[in-house]
Each structure stands twice: as C-alpha cells, then as structure tokens.
Tab-separated table of C-alpha atoms in Angstrom:
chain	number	residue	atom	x	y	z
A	1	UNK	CA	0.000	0.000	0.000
A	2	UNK	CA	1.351	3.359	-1.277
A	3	UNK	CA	1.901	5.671	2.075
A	4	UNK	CA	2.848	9.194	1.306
A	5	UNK	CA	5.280	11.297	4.135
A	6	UNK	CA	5.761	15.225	4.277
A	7	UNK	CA	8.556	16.537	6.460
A	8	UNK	CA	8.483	19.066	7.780
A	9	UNK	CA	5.044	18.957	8.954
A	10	UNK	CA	5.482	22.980	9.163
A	11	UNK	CA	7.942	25.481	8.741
A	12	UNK	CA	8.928	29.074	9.275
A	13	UNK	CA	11.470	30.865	7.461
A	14	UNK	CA	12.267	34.605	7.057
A	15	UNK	CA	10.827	36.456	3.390
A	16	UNK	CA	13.908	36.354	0.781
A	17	UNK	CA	15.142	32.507	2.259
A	18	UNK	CA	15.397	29.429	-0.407
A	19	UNK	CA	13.663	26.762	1.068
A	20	UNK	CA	13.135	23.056	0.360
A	21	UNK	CA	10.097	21.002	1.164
A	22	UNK	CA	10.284	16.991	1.047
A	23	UNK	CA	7.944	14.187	0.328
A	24	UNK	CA	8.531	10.806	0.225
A	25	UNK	CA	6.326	7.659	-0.662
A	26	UNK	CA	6.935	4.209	-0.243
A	27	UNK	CA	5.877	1.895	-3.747
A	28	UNK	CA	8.126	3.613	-6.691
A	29	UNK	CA	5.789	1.770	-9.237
A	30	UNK	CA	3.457	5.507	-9.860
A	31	UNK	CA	2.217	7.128	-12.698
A	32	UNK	CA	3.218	10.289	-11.969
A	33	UNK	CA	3.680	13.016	-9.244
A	34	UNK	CA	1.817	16.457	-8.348
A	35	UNK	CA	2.308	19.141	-6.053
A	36	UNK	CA	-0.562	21.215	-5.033
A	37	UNK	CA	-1.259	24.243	-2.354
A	38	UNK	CA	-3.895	25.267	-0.242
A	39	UNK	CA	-4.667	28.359	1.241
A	40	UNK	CA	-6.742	28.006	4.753
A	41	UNK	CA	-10.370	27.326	3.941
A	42	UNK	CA	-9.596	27.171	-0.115
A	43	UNK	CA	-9.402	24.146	-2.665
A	44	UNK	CA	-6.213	23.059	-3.839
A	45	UNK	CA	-4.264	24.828	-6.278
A	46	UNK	CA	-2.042	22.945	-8.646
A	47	UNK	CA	1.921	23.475	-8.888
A	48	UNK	CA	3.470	21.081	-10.917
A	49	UNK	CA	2.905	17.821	-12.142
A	50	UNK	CA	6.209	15.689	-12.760
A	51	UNK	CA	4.964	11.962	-15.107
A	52	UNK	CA	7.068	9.120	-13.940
A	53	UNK	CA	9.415	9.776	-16.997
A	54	UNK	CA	10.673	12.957	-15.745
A	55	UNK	CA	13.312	14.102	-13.351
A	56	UNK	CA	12.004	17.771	-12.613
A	57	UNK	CA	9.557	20.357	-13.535
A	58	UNK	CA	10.380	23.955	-12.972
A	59	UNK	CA	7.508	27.079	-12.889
A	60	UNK	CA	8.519	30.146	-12.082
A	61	UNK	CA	10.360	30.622	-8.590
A	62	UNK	CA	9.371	26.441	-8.364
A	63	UNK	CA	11.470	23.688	-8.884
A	64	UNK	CA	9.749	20.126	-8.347
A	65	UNK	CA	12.328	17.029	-8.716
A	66	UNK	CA	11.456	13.404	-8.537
A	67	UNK	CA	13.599	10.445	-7.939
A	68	UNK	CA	11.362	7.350	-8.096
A	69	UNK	CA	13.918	4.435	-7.331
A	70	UNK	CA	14.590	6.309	-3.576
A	71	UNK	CA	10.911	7.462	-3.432
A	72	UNK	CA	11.333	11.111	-3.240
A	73	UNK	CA	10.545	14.347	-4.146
A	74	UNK	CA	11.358	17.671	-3.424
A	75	UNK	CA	9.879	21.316	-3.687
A	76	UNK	CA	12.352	23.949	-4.282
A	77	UNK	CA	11.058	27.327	-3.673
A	78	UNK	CA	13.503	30.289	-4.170
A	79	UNK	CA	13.337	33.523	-2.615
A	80	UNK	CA	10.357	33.121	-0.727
A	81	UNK	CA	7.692	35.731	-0.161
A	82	UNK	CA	4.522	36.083	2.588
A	83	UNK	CA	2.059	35.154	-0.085
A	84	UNK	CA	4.108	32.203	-0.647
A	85	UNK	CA	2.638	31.227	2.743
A	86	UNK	CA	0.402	28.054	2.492
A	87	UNK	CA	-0.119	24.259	3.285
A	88	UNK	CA	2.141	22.410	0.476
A	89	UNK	CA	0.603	19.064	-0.391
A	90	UNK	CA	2.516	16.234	-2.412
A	91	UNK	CA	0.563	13.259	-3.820
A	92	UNK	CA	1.413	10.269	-5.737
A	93	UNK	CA	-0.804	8.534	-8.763
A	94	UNK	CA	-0.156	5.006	-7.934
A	95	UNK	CA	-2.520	3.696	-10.867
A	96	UNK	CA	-4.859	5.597	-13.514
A	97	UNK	CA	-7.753	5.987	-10.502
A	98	UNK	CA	-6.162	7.153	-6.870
A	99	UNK	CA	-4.024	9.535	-6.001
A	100	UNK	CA	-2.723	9.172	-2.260
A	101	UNK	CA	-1.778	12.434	-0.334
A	102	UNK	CA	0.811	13.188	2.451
A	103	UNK	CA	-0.215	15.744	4.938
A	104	UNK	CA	1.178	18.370	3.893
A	105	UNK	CA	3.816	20.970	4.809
A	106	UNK	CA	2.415	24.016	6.308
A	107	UNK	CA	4.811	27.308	5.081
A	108	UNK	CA	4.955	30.516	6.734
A	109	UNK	CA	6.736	33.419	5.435
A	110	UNK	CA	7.993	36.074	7.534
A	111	UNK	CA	8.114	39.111	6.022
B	1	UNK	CA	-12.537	28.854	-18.546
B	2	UNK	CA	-14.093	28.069	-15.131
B	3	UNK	CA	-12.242	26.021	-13.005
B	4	UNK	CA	-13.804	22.835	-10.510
B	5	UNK	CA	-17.085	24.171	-9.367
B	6	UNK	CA	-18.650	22.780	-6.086
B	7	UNK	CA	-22.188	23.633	-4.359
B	8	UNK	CA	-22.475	24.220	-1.359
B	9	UNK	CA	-19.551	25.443	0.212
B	10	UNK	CA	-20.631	24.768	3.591
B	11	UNK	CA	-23.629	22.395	4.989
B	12	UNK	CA	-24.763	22.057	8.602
B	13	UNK	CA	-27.305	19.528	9.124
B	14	UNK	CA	-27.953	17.085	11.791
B	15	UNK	CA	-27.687	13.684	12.259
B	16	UNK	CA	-29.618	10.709	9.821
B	17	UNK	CA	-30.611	14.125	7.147
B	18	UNK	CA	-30.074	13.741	3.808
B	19	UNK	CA	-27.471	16.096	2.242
B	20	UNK	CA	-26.363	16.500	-2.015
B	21	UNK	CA	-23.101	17.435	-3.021
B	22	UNK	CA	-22.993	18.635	-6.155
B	23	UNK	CA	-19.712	19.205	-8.917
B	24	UNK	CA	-19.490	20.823	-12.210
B	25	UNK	CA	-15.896	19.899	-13.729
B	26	UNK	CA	-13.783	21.857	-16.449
B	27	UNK	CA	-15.305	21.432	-19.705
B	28	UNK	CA	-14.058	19.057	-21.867
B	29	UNK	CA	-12.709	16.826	-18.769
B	30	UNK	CA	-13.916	13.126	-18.802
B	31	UNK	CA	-12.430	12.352	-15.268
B	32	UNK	CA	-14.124	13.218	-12.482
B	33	UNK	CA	-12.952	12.636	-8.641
B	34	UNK	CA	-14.305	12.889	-5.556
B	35	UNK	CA	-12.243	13.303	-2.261
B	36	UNK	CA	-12.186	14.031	1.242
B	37	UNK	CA	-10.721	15.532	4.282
B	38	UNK	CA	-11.997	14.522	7.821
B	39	UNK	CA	-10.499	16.695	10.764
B	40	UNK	CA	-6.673	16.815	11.096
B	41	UNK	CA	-6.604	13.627	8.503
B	42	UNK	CA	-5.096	13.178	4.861
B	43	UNK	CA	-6.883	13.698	1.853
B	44	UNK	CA	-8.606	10.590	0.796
B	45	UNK	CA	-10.011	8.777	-2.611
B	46	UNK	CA	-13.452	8.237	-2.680
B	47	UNK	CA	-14.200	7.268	-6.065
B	48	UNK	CA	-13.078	7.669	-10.266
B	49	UNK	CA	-15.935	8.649	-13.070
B	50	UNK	CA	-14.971	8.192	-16.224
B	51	UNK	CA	-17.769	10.549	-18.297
B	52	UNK	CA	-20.585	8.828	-16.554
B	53	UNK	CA	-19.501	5.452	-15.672
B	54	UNK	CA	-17.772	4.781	-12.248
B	55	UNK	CA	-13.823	3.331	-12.456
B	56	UNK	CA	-13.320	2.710	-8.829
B	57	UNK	CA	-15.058	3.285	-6.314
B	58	UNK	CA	-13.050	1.366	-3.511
B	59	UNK	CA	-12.779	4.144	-1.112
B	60	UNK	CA	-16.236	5.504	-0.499
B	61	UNK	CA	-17.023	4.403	3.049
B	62	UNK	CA	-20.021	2.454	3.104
B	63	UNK	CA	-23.276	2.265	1.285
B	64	UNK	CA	-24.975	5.328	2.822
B	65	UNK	CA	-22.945	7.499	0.312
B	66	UNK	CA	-24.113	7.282	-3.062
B	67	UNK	CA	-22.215	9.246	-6.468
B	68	UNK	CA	-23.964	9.849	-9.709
B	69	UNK	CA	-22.742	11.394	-13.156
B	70	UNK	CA	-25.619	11.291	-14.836
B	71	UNK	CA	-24.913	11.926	-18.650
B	72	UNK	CA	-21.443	12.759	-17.795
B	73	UNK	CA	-20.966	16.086	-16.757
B	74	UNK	CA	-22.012	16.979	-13.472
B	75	UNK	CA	-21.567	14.727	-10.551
B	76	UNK	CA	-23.288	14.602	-7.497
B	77	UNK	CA	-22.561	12.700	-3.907
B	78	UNK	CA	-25.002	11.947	-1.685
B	79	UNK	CA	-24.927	10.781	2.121
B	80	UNK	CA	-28.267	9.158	3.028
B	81	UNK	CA	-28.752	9.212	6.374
B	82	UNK	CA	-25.646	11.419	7.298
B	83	UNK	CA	-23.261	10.452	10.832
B	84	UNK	CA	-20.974	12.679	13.169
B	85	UNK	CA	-18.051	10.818	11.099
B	86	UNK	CA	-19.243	12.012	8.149
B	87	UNK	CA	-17.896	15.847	9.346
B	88	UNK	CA	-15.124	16.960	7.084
B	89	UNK	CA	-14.258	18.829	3.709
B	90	UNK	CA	-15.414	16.661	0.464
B	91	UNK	CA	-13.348	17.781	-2.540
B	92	UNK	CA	-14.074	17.437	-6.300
B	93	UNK	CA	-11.381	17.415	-9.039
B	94	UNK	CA	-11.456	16.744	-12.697
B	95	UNK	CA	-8.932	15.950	-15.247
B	96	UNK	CA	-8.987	15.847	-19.041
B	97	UNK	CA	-6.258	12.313	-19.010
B	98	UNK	CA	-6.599	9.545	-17.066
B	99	UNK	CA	-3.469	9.787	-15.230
B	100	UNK	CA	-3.093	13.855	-16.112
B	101	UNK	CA	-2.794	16.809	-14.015
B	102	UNK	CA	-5.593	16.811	-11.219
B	103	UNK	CA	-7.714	20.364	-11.096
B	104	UNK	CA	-9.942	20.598	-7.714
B	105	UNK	CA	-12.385	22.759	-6.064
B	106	UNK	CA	-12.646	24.949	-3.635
B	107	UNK	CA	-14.594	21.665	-1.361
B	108	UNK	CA	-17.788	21.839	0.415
B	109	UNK	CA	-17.883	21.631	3.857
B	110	UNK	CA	-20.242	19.136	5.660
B	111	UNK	CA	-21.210	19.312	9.333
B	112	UNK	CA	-23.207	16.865	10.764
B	113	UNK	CA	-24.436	17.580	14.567
C-alpha cells in the first residue's frame, strides 16, 4: 500500500530565504507526481505535475524534482515571499484511478 | 474557462438528514474525482468517473454514500442518512487524461451535529 510522508510537517522561514520542502512515498511503481497548495479554507491549487518519466519540472520561482527508485521528491522554492505562505501538499498517482496524499507541509513566510 | 465548481460550500445539518453534493468539472474533462478531508486527517479517494460510468469506487465508506454522473458532466454525492463521522471537507477534481494533471475545487464543507 502506497503511504505518502511530508517533512516538515510545518515550517517558518524569514521572506527572501530558499527553502526546500520533502515528500517521500513508499511503492516507486506511480504514474506520476503532483504538487498542489492550499490556502486556509480554499481548494487546492495545482503546482506542478512531474509523469514518472521525468526528473524535474520547474515554474517560475518552483522547482519540483522526482527520484522514483529512492521514493522522493522535493519542492524547491527560491526567494520566498509572505504570499508564498500556504499548506504544500505532495501526492502520488499510484494507478490511472487514486491519487494518495501526504499531509502536507504548512509554510509561513515572515516578512 | 471556469475552473472545478462545487455547491455548497458549507452544509450544517444534523444527524440521519439527507445532504447533495454537487460538482461541475472543467469542460471538456472526462475524469471526475471525488475526495475528502476529515479533521486533522489526509486527503482521501473516494471514487473515479470516467464521463458517466464509475472506475473505482473502492474508497467511499459504506453504502450510505451514493455518487452519480448522470450523462457525464455533473456529478453529485449523496450521504443518506448522514453520521458525526461524516464531518469533514469533500473535494471534487477533474482531469482531461486519465493519469493527467488533477484540477480541484474549492470543497464543500459538511457538518453533521
């Protein structure tokens, strides 16, 4: 069974800091990868989508890599800013129907 | 072009009512999810449509919840009659792929007292 683990669970960092989130899952048999955010009491807002094919996807001030064989990924975000602050949520397509979550990383900027 | 649309955002009803959740998906998207958050838990599948026929349904909790995608466009989710455990944030998301980039809504809120 797929399992899906965020760490850290949150984190604080002062505005202008590069900052990495991590996410790791357990089966490296997936389809592909997606990182979402959520703003309190909001749906979830898409990032980046990496298929199982690709190493990394980049947008903007994002940088999303993936390393299926160790079951990782990793959120890059560079020079962070207050409205970067948000719950970061990673989840894994283990077949053409689910997609499991983690719990999320919950970001607060400083400014 | 509209995003995941989701009615209501919030529902308070009490305990063994009947509530309808209702989701309009992007155009054009044949894959409709449903989701759901229960208090200080993960986000968790409920079930797969595929235009109007269901691909997997193995995580909706028991029979007293009830999807439909009639004519595949709009979905709804009932829970028939609703518990306490039922509480929690029920999310809808739609992509145009199978296995392609997952669009959600904004969720709609269910509390049952």
């Amino acid at each position: 069974k797929q399992e899906v683990t965020q760490i850290p669970a949150a984190l604080s960092v002062p505005e202008g800091e590069n900052l990495v989130l991590n996410c790791s899952f357990t089966d490296s048999a997936i389809y592909n990868l997606q990182w979402f955010r959520q703003d309190p009491g909001k749906g979830l807002t898409s990032l980046l989508l990496i298929q199982s094919s690709q190493r990394e996807q980049t947008s903007g001030r994002l940088n999303a890599s993936l390393d299926k064989s160790s079951g990782r990924s990793t959120l890059y975000i560079a020079a962070s800013q207050p409205g970067d602050s948000a719950t970061y949520l990673c989840a894994v397509r283990p077949n053409n129907n689910d997609m499991r979550f983690g719990a999320g990383t919950r970001l607060t900027v400083k400014p | 072009e509209a995003g995941v649309t989701q009615f209501p955002s919030h529902s308070v009803i009490e305990k063994g009512q009947t509530v309808t959740l209702r989701c309009d998906p992007i155009s054009g998207h044949d894959n409709l999810y449903w989701y759901r958050r229960v208090m200080g838990k993960e986000i968790k599948f409920l079930l797969h449509f595929v235009k109007e026929s269901k691909q997997d349904e193995s995580g909706m909790p028991n029979n007293r919840f009830l999807a439909e995608r009639t004519g595949g466009t709009y979905s709804t989710l009932k829970v028939q009659p609703a518990e306490l455990e039922d509480s929690g944030v029920y999310f809808c998301a739609s992509s145009r792929d199978r296995a392609g980039e997952l669009f959600f809504g904004e969720g709609s809120r269910l509390t049952v007292l």
